[in-house]
Every structure is written in C-alpha cells, then in structure tokens.
Amino acid sequence: VELELFDLVFEEGEKVLKEIAFQSDSPYYEKILKHIIKASIKLEKFEDARIFIDQRRQLLPILKQYLAVLDEIEYKKALGLPYLEDLMKVLKDVIPETIKIYCLEEMFVIYRDDHQYEMALNSIYELYNFDLESKYFNEELKLLVILKKHDEVIKKALNALRSFNKNPYAVLALLEVYIDKEDYHKASTLEAEYEELIDKE
C-alpha cells in the first residue's frame, strides 16, 4: 500500500512539475520536489531522485540549504553510502532543534555500529542537552561497560537503582562490572537483591 502511495505521489508530482515548470519561482515548486524526492528514493528511482535533489538545492535559499543535505542523506542511506560528513555539515548550520536531534541520533548509530564507542558516547552526551537522558541511558551504560569505565558505571547504575523506577539494565551493567573486576561477593549480593527484577527481564 505504501509503495502504491509513493507511485501516486511520483506520477502526480511529475505532472504538476511539468505544468508549473515555467514558473519555477512558484512557492509550490520546491515543496513538490521535496515529496517527489522522498517518493523516488522509496521507489528506488535513484537517477530521478538525483536530478530532483539537485533541482531542489538550486531553489532553496541559502539559510535552507541544509534541507538539500538532508535529501542527500536519505539518498545515500538508501544506497548504503557513507553519510557521516553530511550529518556534520548539517550540524554546522543554523538548524531547528528537531534536525539537530535527528543528526546526533544518526551519528550515534553510525559510531556505535562502527565500534567507535568514545565517539558514540560523545553523541549521547550531546543528545542529553535535549532532555533525552531517559531514552539513551541504557545505551550510555552499555558503552561505559564496553569502554571499561567501571567507576562511572557503578556510580550511574547505583543512582538509577535508588530512583523510583528500578532499571533492570542498571543491575545487568553492575553485574558485568563486578564480574569484570572479579568482585564476586558484590556480584552475588546484587544478584540476590535484584533476582526478581532480573528474572522479569
């Protein structure tokens, strides 16, 4: 169903573009291109997408050029091409908060999947500036465990367990650290204390 919708958007959009081709100063032209680009990418019409992306870039005002880079990112993602530099380019611009969050989240995933754990952690800490701690807390703990930042894991995990919502992931992170440090007494005490919570997970 979704692909049929994109087909419709693509076909109708192309018709409208032809109709208003001579009035490229029309405010609708760029908006239509935006939707056609998305449809082209979803339909894997990559050559068309490339042409439309370039057309839209030429129509966008200087302060909105980041929108063309976002098109470029979607295009590269669909083709499995690297796009980290494009994300960095967008972040240098004056952009809305939602776009900043999108770019930082994308960068976090790229760094994490590429085993660049310190960089992934930095992306998370930047996301924390946008009140996203609860969303990324478990990811932060995972990275701290991988990076063997034991003291930080212990401090953050114990804090999380003192809070109202008992976070089972905090228990698992603590267990990993205690076992890694060969502190089996603490590990078994923790396991006994939070047995029910661990079982639920």
PDB file of C-alpha atoms in Angstrom:
ATOM      1  CA  VAL A   1       0.000   0.000   0.000  1.00  0.00           C
ATOM      2  CA  GLU A   2       2.782   2.395   0.984  1.00  0.00           C
ATOM      3  CA  LEU A   3       4.616   1.870  -2.323  1.00  0.00           C
ATOM      4  CA  GLU A   4       1.386   2.472  -4.266  1.00  0.00           C
ATOM      5  CA  LEU A   5       1.055   5.789  -2.466  1.00  0.00           C
ATOM      6  CA  PHE A   6       4.620   6.732  -3.401  1.00  0.00           C
ATOM      7  CA  ASP A   7       3.854   5.757  -7.013  1.00  0.00           C
ATOM      8  CA  LEU A   8       0.906   8.123  -6.964  1.00  0.00           C
ATOM      9  CA  VAL A   9       2.963  10.937  -5.419  1.00  0.00           C
ATOM     10  CA  PHE A  10       5.685  10.408  -8.015  1.00  0.00           C
ATOM     11  CA  GLU A  11       3.337  10.375 -11.028  1.00  0.00           C
ATOM     12  CA  GLU A  12       1.126  13.256  -9.903  1.00  0.00           C
ATOM     13  CA  GLY A  13       4.135  15.269  -8.753  1.00  0.00           C
ATOM     14  CA  GLU A  14       5.830  14.906 -12.137  1.00  0.00           C
ATOM     15  CA  LYS A  15       2.642  16.121 -13.887  1.00  0.00           C
ATOM     16  CA  VAL A  16       2.375  19.175 -11.644  1.00  0.00           C
ATOM     17  CA  LEU A  17       6.070  19.987 -12.063  1.00  0.00           C
ATOM     18  CA  LYS A  18       5.628  19.986 -15.848  1.00  0.00           C
ATOM     19  CA  GLU A  19       2.613  22.278 -15.523  1.00  0.00           C
ATOM     20  CA  ILE A  20       4.440  24.834 -13.390  1.00  0.00           C
ATOM     21  CA  ALA A  21       7.885  24.341 -14.951  1.00  0.00           C
ATOM     22  CA  PHE A  22       7.887  27.873 -16.356  1.00  0.00           C
ATOM     23  CA  GLN A  23       7.041  29.441 -13.028  1.00  0.00           C
ATOM     24  CA  SER A  24       9.937  27.997 -11.033  1.00  0.00           C
ATOM     25  CA  ASP A  25       9.526  30.918  -8.639  1.00  0.00           C
ATOM     26  CA  SER A  26       6.236  29.313  -7.608  1.00  0.00           C
ATOM     27  CA  PRO A  27       6.339  28.577  -3.842  1.00  0.00           C
ATOM     28  CA  TYR A  28       4.906  25.124  -4.610  1.00  0.00           C
ATOM     29  CA  TYR A  29       7.738  24.027  -6.871  1.00  0.00           C
ATOM     30  CA  GLU A  30      10.248  23.343  -4.108  1.00  0.00           C
ATOM     31  CA  LYS A  31       7.562  21.762  -1.867  1.00  0.00           C
ATOM     32  CA  ILE A  32       6.523  19.359  -4.625  1.00  0.00           C
ATOM     33  CA  LEU A  33      10.166  18.463  -5.234  1.00  0.00           C
ATOM     34  CA  LYS A  34      10.531  17.578  -1.556  1.00  0.00           C
ATOM     35  CA  HIS A  35       7.736  14.972  -1.829  1.00  0.00           C
ATOM     36  CA  ILE A  36       8.891  13.646  -5.200  1.00  0.00           C
ATOM     37  CA  ILE A  37      12.425  13.143  -3.845  1.00  0.00           C
ATOM     38  CA  LYS A  38      11.064  11.052  -0.977  1.00  0.00           C
ATOM     39  CA  ALA A  39       8.872   9.034  -3.365  1.00  0.00           C
ATOM     40  CA  SER A  40      11.772   8.498  -5.840  1.00  0.00           C
ATOM     41  CA  ILE A  41      14.006   7.150  -3.078  1.00  0.00           C
ATOM     42  CA  LYS A  42      11.291   4.831  -1.719  1.00  0.00           C
ATOM     43  CA  LEU A  43      10.596   3.562  -5.241  1.00  0.00           C
ATOM     44  CA  GLU A  44      14.355   3.143  -5.815  1.00  0.00           C
ATOM     45  CA  LYS A  45      14.251   5.517  -8.801  1.00  0.00           C
ATOM     46  CA  PHE A  46      17.678   6.782  -7.809  1.00  0.00           C
ATOM     47  CA  GLU A  47      18.563   8.535 -11.074  1.00  0.00           C
ATOM     48  CA  ASP A  48      15.357  10.573 -10.854  1.00  0.00           C
ATOM     49  CA  ALA A  49      15.998  11.269  -7.177  1.00  0.00           C
ATOM     50  CA  ARG A  50      19.471  12.596  -8.030  1.00  0.00           C
ATOM     51  CA  ILE A  51      18.036  15.065 -10.589  1.00  0.00           C
ATOM     52  CA  PHE A  52      15.273  16.253  -8.256  1.00  0.00           C
ATOM     53  CA  ILE A  53      17.705  16.694  -5.334  1.00  0.00           C
ATOM     54  CA  ASP A  54      19.914  18.930  -7.490  1.00  0.00           C
ATOM     55  CA  GLN A  55      16.882  20.916  -8.685  1.00  0.00           C
ATOM     56  CA  ARG A  56      15.661  21.464  -5.142  1.00  0.00           C
ATOM     57  CA  ARG A  57      19.124  22.526  -3.975  1.00  0.00           C
ATOM     58  CA  GLN A  58      19.142  25.299  -6.583  1.00  0.00           C
ATOM     59  CA  LEU A  59      15.736  26.561  -5.459  1.00  0.00           C
ATOM     60  CA  LEU A  60      16.415  26.578  -1.705  1.00  0.00           C
ATOM     61  CA  PRO A  61      17.506  29.861  -0.131  1.00  0.00           C
ATOM     62  CA  ILE A  62      20.980  29.977   1.467  1.00  0.00           C
ATOM     63  CA  LEU A  63      19.590  29.565   5.009  1.00  0.00           C
ATOM     64  CA  LYS A  64      17.639  26.467   3.990  1.00  0.00           C
ATOM     65  CA  GLN A  65      20.467  24.701   2.128  1.00  0.00           C
ATOM     66  CA  TYR A  66      20.671  22.160   4.958  1.00  0.00           C
ATOM     67  CA  LEU A  67      17.386  20.706   3.627  1.00  0.00           C
ATOM     68  CA  ALA A  68      19.206  19.707   0.421  1.00  0.00           C
ATOM     69  CA  VAL A  69      21.876  17.975   2.528  1.00  0.00           C
ATOM     70  CA  LEU A  70      19.109  16.079   4.369  1.00  0.00           C
ATOM     71  CA  ASP A  71      17.791  14.904   0.956  1.00  0.00           C
ATOM     72  CA  GLU A  72      21.324  13.830   0.141  1.00  0.00           C
ATOM     73  CA  ILE A  73      21.498  11.867   3.433  1.00  0.00           C
ATOM     74  CA  GLU A  74      18.273   9.978   2.684  1.00  0.00           C
ATOM     75  CA  TYR A  75      19.560   9.224  -0.816  1.00  0.00           C
ATOM     76  CA  LYS A  76      22.892   7.920   0.487  1.00  0.00           C
ATOM     77  CA  LYS A  77      21.225   5.885   3.244  1.00  0.00           C
ATOM     78  CA  ALA A  78      19.034   4.154   0.670  1.00  0.00           C
ATOM     79  CA  LEU A  79      22.103   3.324  -1.427  1.00  0.00           C
ATOM     80  CA  GLY A  80      24.199   2.230   1.558  1.00  0.00           C
ATOM     81  CA  LEU A  81      26.734   5.027   1.002  1.00  0.00           C
ATOM     82  CA  PRO A  82      28.562   6.768   3.876  1.00  0.00           C
ATOM     83  CA  TYR A  83      26.896   9.989   5.047  1.00  0.00           C
ATOM     84  CA  LEU A  84      28.633  10.910   8.310  1.00  0.00           C
ATOM     85  CA  GLU A  85      30.253  14.003   6.770  1.00  0.00           C
ATOM     86  CA  ASP A  86      26.848  15.195   5.544  1.00  0.00           C
ATOM     87  CA  LEU A  87      25.479  14.966   9.095  1.00  0.00           C
ATOM     88  CA  MET A  88      28.413  17.027  10.382  1.00  0.00           C
ATOM     89  CA  LYS A  89      27.803  19.578   7.634  1.00  0.00           C
ATOM     90  CA  VAL A  90      24.152  19.972   8.668  1.00  0.00           C
ATOM     91  CA  LEU A  91      25.109  20.374  12.338  1.00  0.00           C
ATOM     92  CA  LYS A  92      27.337  23.335  11.444  1.00  0.00           C
ATOM     93  CA  ASP A  93      24.312  25.203  10.059  1.00  0.00           C
ATOM     94  CA  VAL A  94      21.690  27.155  11.960  1.00  0.00           C
ATOM     95  CA  ILE A  95      19.026  24.455  12.136  1.00  0.00           C
ATOM     96  CA  PRO A  96      15.890  23.636  14.145  1.00  0.00           C
ATOM     97  CA  GLU A  97      16.286  21.534  17.299  1.00  0.00           C
ATOM     98  CA  THR A  98      14.473  18.543  15.770  1.00  0.00           C
ATOM     99  CA  ILE A  99      17.020  18.399  12.930  1.00  0.00           C
ATOM    100  CA  LYS A 100      19.894  18.632  15.425  1.00  0.00           C
ATOM    101  CA  ILE A 101      18.468  15.691  17.367  1.00  0.00           C
ATOM    102  CA  TYR A 102      17.979  13.689  14.143  1.00  0.00           C
ATOM    103  CA  CYS A 103      21.612  14.267  13.101  1.00  0.00           C
ATOM    104  CA  LEU A 104      23.024  13.402  16.533  1.00  0.00           C
ATOM    105  CA  GLU A 105      20.920  10.223  16.719  1.00  0.00           C
ATOM    106  CA  GLU A 106      22.121   9.170  13.265  1.00  0.00           C
ATOM    107  CA  MET A 107      25.745   9.872  14.267  1.00  0.00           C
ATOM    108  CA  PHE A 108      25.335   7.852  17.454  1.00  0.00           C
ATOM    109  CA  VAL A 109      24.156   4.806  15.452  1.00  0.00           C
ATOM    110  CA  ILE A 110      26.968   5.159  12.890  1.00  0.00           C
ATOM    111  CA  TYR A 111      29.656   5.407  15.588  1.00  0.00           C
ATOM    112  CA  ARG A 112      28.186   2.587  17.690  1.00  0.00           C
ATOM    113  CA  ASP A 113      27.876   0.211  14.721  1.00  0.00           C
ATOM    114  CA  ASP A 114      31.413   1.124  13.650  1.00  0.00           C
ATOM    115  CA  HIS A 115      32.740   0.304  17.171  1.00  0.00           C
ATOM    116  CA  GLN A 116      33.829   3.927  17.711  1.00  0.00           C
ATOM    117  CA  TYR A 117      32.490   3.787  21.237  1.00  0.00           C
ATOM    118  CA  GLU A 118      34.016   7.019  22.589  1.00  0.00           C
ATOM    119  CA  MET A 119      32.503   8.965  19.686  1.00  0.00           C
ATOM    120  CA  ALA A 120      29.151   7.223  20.202  1.00  0.00           C
ATOM    121  CA  LEU A 121      29.272   8.237  23.872  1.00  0.00           C
ATOM    122  CA  ASN A 122      30.002  11.858  22.908  1.00  0.00           C
ATOM    123  CA  SER A 123      26.944  11.849  20.635  1.00  0.00           C
ATOM    124  CA  ILE A 124      24.827  10.603  23.549  1.00  0.00           C
ATOM    125  CA  TYR A 125      26.123  13.358  25.827  1.00  0.00           C
ATOM    126  CA  GLU A 126      25.221  15.918  23.176  1.00  0.00           C
ATOM    127  CA  LEU A 127      21.729  14.400  22.975  1.00  0.00           C
ATOM    128  CA  TYR A 128      21.433  14.873  26.737  1.00  0.00           C
ATOM    129  CA  ASN A 129      21.312  18.635  26.061  1.00  0.00           C
ATOM    130  CA  PHE A 130      17.854  17.970  24.618  1.00  0.00           C
ATOM    131  CA  ASP A 131      16.388  16.129  27.637  1.00  0.00           C
ATOM    132  CA  LEU A 132      16.922  12.693  26.106  1.00  0.00           C
ATOM    133  CA  GLU A 133      18.616  11.074  29.098  1.00  0.00           C
ATOM    134  CA  SER A 134      15.836   8.607  29.782  1.00  0.00           C
ATOM    135  CA  LYS A 135      15.863   7.492  26.122  1.00  0.00           C
ATOM    136  CA  TYR A 136      19.631   6.913  25.938  1.00  0.00           C
ATOM    137  CA  PHE A 137      20.571   5.965  29.500  1.00  0.00           C
ATOM    138  CA  ASN A 138      20.803   2.207  28.798  1.00  0.00           C
ATOM    139  CA  GLU A 139      22.884   2.850  25.683  1.00  0.00           C
ATOM    140  CA  GLU A 140      25.205   5.044  27.760  1.00  0.00           C
ATOM    141  CA  LEU A 141      25.630   2.254  30.329  1.00  0.00           C
ATOM    142  CA  LYS A 142      26.366  -0.297  27.574  1.00  0.00           C
ATOM    143  CA  LEU A 143      29.075   1.941  26.130  1.00  0.00           C
ATOM    144  CA  LEU A 144      30.614   2.654  29.535  1.00  0.00           C
ATOM    145  CA  VAL A 145      30.750  -1.112  30.214  1.00  0.00           C
ATOM    146  CA  ILE A 146      32.415  -1.761  26.827  1.00  0.00           C
ATOM    147  CA  LEU A 147      34.925   1.042  27.480  1.00  0.00           C
ATOM    148  CA  LYS A 148      35.604  -0.428  30.962  1.00  0.00           C
ATOM    149  CA  LYS A 149      34.789   2.880  32.658  1.00  0.00           C
ATOM    150  CA  HIS A 150      33.915   0.902  35.778  1.00  0.00           C
ATOM    151  CA  ASP A 151      33.635   3.762  38.268  1.00  0.00           C
ATOM    152  CA  GLU A 152      31.237   5.656  36.048  1.00  0.00           C
ATOM    153  CA  VAL A 153      29.079   2.570  35.503  1.00  0.00           C
ATOM    154  CA  ILE A 154      28.901   1.871  39.252  1.00  0.00           C
ATOM    155  CA  LYS A 155      28.015   5.471  40.100  1.00  0.00           C
ATOM    156  CA  LYS A 156      25.346   5.853  37.391  1.00  0.00           C
ATOM    157  CA  ALA A 157      23.848   2.370  37.824  1.00  0.00           C
ATOM    158  CA  LEU A 158      23.572   2.683  41.616  1.00  0.00           C
ATOM    159  CA  ASN A 159      21.926   6.090  41.197  1.00  0.00           C
ATOM    160  CA  ALA A 160      19.437   4.576  38.762  1.00  0.00           C
ATOM    161  CA  LEU A 161      18.620   1.783  41.214  1.00  0.00           C
ATOM    162  CA  ARG A 162      17.978   4.294  44.004  1.00  0.00           C
ATOM    163  CA  SER A 163      15.386   6.046  41.868  1.00  0.00           C
ATOM    164  CA  PHE A 164      11.701   5.153  41.844  1.00  0.00           C
ATOM    165  CA  ASN A 165      11.781   3.141  38.594  1.00  0.00           C
ATOM    166  CA  LYS A 166      14.125   0.223  39.118  1.00  0.00           C
ATOM    167  CA  ASN A 167      16.035  -0.175  35.876  1.00  0.00           C
ATOM    168  CA  PRO A 168      16.907  -3.845  35.235  1.00  0.00           C
ATOM    169  CA  TYR A 169      19.600  -2.783  32.781  1.00  0.00           C
ATOM    170  CA  ALA A 170      21.414  -0.958  35.587  1.00  0.00           C
ATOM    171  CA  VAL A 171      21.574  -4.271  37.506  1.00  0.00           C
ATOM    172  CA  LEU A 172      22.981  -6.114  34.480  1.00  0.00           C
ATOM    173  CA  ALA A 173      25.584  -3.383  33.875  1.00  0.00           C
ATOM    174  CA  LEU A 174      26.650  -3.520  37.540  1.00  0.00           C
ATOM    175  CA  LEU A 175      26.896  -7.316  37.413  1.00  0.00           C
ATOM    176  CA  GLU A 176      29.123  -7.109  34.334  1.00  0.00           C
ATOM    177  CA  VAL A 177      31.420  -4.617  36.060  1.00  0.00           C
ATOM    178  CA  TYR A 178      31.660  -6.582  39.324  1.00  0.00           C
ATOM    179  CA  ILE A 179      32.432  -9.797  37.412  1.00  0.00           C
ATOM    180  CA  ASP A 180      34.981  -7.964  35.275  1.00  0.00           C
ATOM    181  CA  LYS A 181      36.620  -6.653  38.454  1.00  0.00           C
ATOM    182  CA  GLU A 182      36.402 -10.159  39.955  1.00  0.00           C
ATOM    183  CA  ASP A 183      34.388  -8.761  42.847  1.00  0.00           C
ATOM    184  CA  TYR A 184      32.213 -11.870  43.101  1.00  0.00           C
ATOM    185  CA  HIS A 185      30.917 -11.073  46.580  1.00  0.00           C
ATOM    186  CA  LYS A 186      29.292  -7.836  45.359  1.00  0.00           C
ATOM    187  CA  ALA A 187      28.047  -9.610  42.248  1.00  0.00           C
ATOM    188  CA  SER A 188      26.271 -12.365  44.180  1.00  0.00           C
ATOM    189  CA  THR A 189      24.831  -9.899  46.743  1.00  0.00           C
ATOM    190  CA  LEU A 190      23.468  -7.779  43.871  1.00  0.00           C
ATOM    191  CA  GLU A 191      22.054 -10.814  42.107  1.00  0.00           C
ATOM    192  CA  ALA A 192      20.275 -11.962  45.253  1.00  0.00           C
ATOM    193  CA  GLU A 193      18.882  -8.485  45.937  1.00  0.00           C
ATOM    194  CA  TYR A 194      17.505  -7.959  42.426  1.00  0.00           C
ATOM    195  CA  GLU A 195      16.725 -11.565  41.469  1.00  0.00           C
ATOM    196  CA  GLU A 196      13.065 -10.801  40.734  1.00  0.00           C
ATOM    197  CA  LEU A 197      13.931  -7.802  38.560  1.00  0.00           C
ATOM    198  CA  ILE A 198      16.488  -9.805  36.565  1.00  0.00           C
ATOM    199  CA  ASP A 199      14.051 -12.694  36.084  1.00  0.00           C
ATOM    200  CA  LYS A 200      11.410 -10.297  34.742  1.00  0.00           C
ATOM    201  CA  GLU A 201      13.838  -9.170  32.080  1.00  0.00           C
TER     202      GLU A 201
END
